CSV table of C-alpha atoms and ligand atoms in Angstrom, one decimal:
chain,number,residue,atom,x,y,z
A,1,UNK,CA,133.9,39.2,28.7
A,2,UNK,CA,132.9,35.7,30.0
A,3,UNK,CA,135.9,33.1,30.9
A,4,UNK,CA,136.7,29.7,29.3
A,5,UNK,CA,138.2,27.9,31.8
A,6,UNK,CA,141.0,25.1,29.3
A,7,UNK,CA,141.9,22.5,31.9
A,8,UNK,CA,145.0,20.0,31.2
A,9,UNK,CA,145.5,16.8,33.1
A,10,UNK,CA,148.4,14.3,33.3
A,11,UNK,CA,151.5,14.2,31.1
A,12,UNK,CA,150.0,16.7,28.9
A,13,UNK,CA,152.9,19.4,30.1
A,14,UNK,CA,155.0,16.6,28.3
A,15,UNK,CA,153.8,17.5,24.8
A,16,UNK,CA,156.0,18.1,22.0
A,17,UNK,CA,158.6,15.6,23.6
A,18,UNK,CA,155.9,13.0,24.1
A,19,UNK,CA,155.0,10.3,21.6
A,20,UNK,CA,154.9,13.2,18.9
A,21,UNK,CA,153.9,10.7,16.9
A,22,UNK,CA,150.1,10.4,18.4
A,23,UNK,CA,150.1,13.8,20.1
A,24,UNK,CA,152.2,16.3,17.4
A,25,UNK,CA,154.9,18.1,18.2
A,26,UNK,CA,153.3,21.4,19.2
A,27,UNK,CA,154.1,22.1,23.0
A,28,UNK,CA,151.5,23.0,25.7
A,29,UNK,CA,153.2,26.7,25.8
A,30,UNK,CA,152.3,26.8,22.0
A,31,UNK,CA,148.9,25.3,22.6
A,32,UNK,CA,148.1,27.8,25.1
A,33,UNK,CA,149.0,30.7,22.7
A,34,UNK,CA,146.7,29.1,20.3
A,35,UNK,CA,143.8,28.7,23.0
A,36,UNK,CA,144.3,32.3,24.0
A,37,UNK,CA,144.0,33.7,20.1
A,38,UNK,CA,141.0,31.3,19.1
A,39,UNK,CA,139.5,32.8,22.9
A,40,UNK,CA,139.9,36.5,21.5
A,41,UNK,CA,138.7,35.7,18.0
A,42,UNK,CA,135.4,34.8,19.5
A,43,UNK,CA,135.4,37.2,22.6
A,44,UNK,CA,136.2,35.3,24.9
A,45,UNK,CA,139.3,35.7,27.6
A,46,UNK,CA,141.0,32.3,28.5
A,47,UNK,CA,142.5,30.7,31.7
A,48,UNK,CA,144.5,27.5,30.8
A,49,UNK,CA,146.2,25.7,33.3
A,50,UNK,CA,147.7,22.2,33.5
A,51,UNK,CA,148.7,19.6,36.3
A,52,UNK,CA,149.7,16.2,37.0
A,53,UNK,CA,146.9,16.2,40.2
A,54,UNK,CA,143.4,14.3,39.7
A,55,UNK,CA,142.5,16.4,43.2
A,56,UNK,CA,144.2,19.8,42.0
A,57,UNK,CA,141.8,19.3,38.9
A,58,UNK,CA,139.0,18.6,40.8
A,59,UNK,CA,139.4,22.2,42.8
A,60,UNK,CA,139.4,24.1,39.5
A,61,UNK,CA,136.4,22.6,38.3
A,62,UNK,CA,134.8,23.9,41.5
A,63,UNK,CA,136.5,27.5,41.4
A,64,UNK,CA,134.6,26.3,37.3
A,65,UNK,CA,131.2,25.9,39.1
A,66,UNK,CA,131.9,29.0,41.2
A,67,UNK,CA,132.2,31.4,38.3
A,68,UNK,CA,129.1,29.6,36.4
A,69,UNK,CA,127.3,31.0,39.2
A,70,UNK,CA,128.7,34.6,38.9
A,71,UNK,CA,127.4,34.2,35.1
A,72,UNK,CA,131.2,34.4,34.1
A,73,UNK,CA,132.1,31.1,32.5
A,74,UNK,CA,131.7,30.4,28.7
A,75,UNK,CA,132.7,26.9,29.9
A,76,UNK,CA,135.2,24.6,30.4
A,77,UNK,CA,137.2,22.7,27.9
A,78,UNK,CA,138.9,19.7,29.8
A,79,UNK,CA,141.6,16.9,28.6
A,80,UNK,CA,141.8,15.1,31.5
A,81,UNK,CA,144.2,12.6,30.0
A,82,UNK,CA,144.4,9.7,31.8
A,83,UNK,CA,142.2,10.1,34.7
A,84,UNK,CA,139.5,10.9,31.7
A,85,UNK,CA,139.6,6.8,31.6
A,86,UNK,CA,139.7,6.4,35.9
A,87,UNK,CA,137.9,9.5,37.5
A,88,UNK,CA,135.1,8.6,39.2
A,89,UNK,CA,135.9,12.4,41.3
A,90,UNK,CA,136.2,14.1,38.3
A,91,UNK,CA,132.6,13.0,37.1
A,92,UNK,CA,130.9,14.0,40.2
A,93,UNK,CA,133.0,17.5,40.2
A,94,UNK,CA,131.4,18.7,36.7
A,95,UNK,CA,128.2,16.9,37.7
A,96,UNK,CA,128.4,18.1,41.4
A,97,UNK,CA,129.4,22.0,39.5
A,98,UNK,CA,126.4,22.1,36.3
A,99,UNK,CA,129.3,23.9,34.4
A,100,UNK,CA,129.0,23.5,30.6
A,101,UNK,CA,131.8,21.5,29.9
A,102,UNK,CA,133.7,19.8,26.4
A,103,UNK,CA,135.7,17.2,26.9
A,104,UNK,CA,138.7,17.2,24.4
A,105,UNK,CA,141.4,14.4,23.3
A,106,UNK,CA,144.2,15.3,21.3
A,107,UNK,CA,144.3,11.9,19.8
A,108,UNK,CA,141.3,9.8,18.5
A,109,UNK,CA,141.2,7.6,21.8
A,110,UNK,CA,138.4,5.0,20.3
A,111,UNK,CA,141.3,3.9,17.7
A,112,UNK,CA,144.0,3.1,20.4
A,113,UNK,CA,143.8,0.6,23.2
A,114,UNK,CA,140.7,-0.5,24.7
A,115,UNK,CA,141.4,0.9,28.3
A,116,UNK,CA,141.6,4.5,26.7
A,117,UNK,CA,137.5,3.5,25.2
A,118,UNK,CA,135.8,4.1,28.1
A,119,UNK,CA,135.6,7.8,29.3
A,120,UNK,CA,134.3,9.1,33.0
A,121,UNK,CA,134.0,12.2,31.6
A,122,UNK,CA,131.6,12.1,28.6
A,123,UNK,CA,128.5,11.3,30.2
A,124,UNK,CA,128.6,15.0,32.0
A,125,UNK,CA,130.0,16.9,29.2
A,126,UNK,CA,128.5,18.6,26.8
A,127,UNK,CA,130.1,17.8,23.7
A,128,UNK,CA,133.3,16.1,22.8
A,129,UNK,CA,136.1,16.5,20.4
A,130,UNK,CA,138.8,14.1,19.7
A,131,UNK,CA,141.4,13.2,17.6
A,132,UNK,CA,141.6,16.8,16.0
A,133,UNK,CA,145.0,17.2,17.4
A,134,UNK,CA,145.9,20.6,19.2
A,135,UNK,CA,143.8,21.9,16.6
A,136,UNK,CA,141.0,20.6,18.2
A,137,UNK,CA,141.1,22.9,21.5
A,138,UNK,CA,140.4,26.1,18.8
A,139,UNK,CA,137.8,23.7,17.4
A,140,UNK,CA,136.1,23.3,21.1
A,141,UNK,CA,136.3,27.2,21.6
A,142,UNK,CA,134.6,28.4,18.7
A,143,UNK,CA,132.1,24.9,19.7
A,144,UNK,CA,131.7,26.8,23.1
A,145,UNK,CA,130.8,30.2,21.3
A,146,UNK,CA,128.1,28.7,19.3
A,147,UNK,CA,126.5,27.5,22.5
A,148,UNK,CA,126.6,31.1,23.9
A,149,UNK,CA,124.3,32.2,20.8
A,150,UNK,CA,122.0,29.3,21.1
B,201,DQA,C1,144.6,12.1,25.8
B,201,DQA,C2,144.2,10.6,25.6
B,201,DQA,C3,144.3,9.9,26.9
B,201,DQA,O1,144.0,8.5,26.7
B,201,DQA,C4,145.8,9.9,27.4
B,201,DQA,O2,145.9,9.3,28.6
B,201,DQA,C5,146.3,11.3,27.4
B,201,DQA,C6,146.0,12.3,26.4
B,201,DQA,C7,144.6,12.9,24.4
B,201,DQA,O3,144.6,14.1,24.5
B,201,DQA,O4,144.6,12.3,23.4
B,201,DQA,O5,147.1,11.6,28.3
B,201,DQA,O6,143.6,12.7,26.6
């Protein structure tokens, strides 16, 4: 059973409590359970981690690349949060890495302020998916097992 890797950058442990009105009310605890029964629906097992760190994110994109390698990554779903809109390093990991990755935003980022327009990340991802809300990480996993097939 191949991994998908569901990576969470800053503030994101905050949701449920923060701005509920863009990001829901659903909390990361209740997002992972979702991730993890989407994963099995489509055969997939799921490691979803969170932190605050742009350098601790950049490590698990190369333990990411590592497991590519082994032929044991599905892929990588990353909401890198605010670093999406400032990460030069986080570009040049998935770059630097080859791992097939979809970038996800909770909330449609191209209707909110400017600074949040601009994304680091979408030029090495695969695919995107915004403004889905929490829904959209069960949106990116099934996403991810249509590339498997393809
Ligand atoms: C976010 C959008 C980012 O602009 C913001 O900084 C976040 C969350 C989203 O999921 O909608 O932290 O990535």
């Amino acid at each position: 059973m191949k991994t998908i890797l569901i990576l969470n950058g800053p503030n994101l442990n905050l949701l449920g409590t923060r701005e509920p009105a863009v990001y829901g009310s659903q909390t990361l605890a209740d997002v992972q359970a979702l991730c993890e029964s989407a994963a099995l629906a489509n055969g997939f097992t799921v490691d979803f981690r969170q932190s605050n760190h742009e350098g601790t994110l950049v490590d698990w994109l190369h333990e990411a690349g590592a497991l590519h390698a082994r032929g044991k990554l599905a892929g990588v779903i990353l909401n890198a949060g605010a670093y999406t809109h400032t990460s030069v390093a986080l570009h040049d990991a998935i770059k630097g890495t080859g791992v097939t990755l979809i970038e996800l935003h909770i909330s449609n980022v191209h209707a909110r302020e400017s600074f949040r327009h601009h994304s680091y990340i979408s030029p090495v991802a695969k695919a995107v998916m915004v403004g889905f809300g929490v829904h959209g990480y069960a949106l990116a996993i099934a996403g991810l097992a249509s590339m498997q097939d393809a």
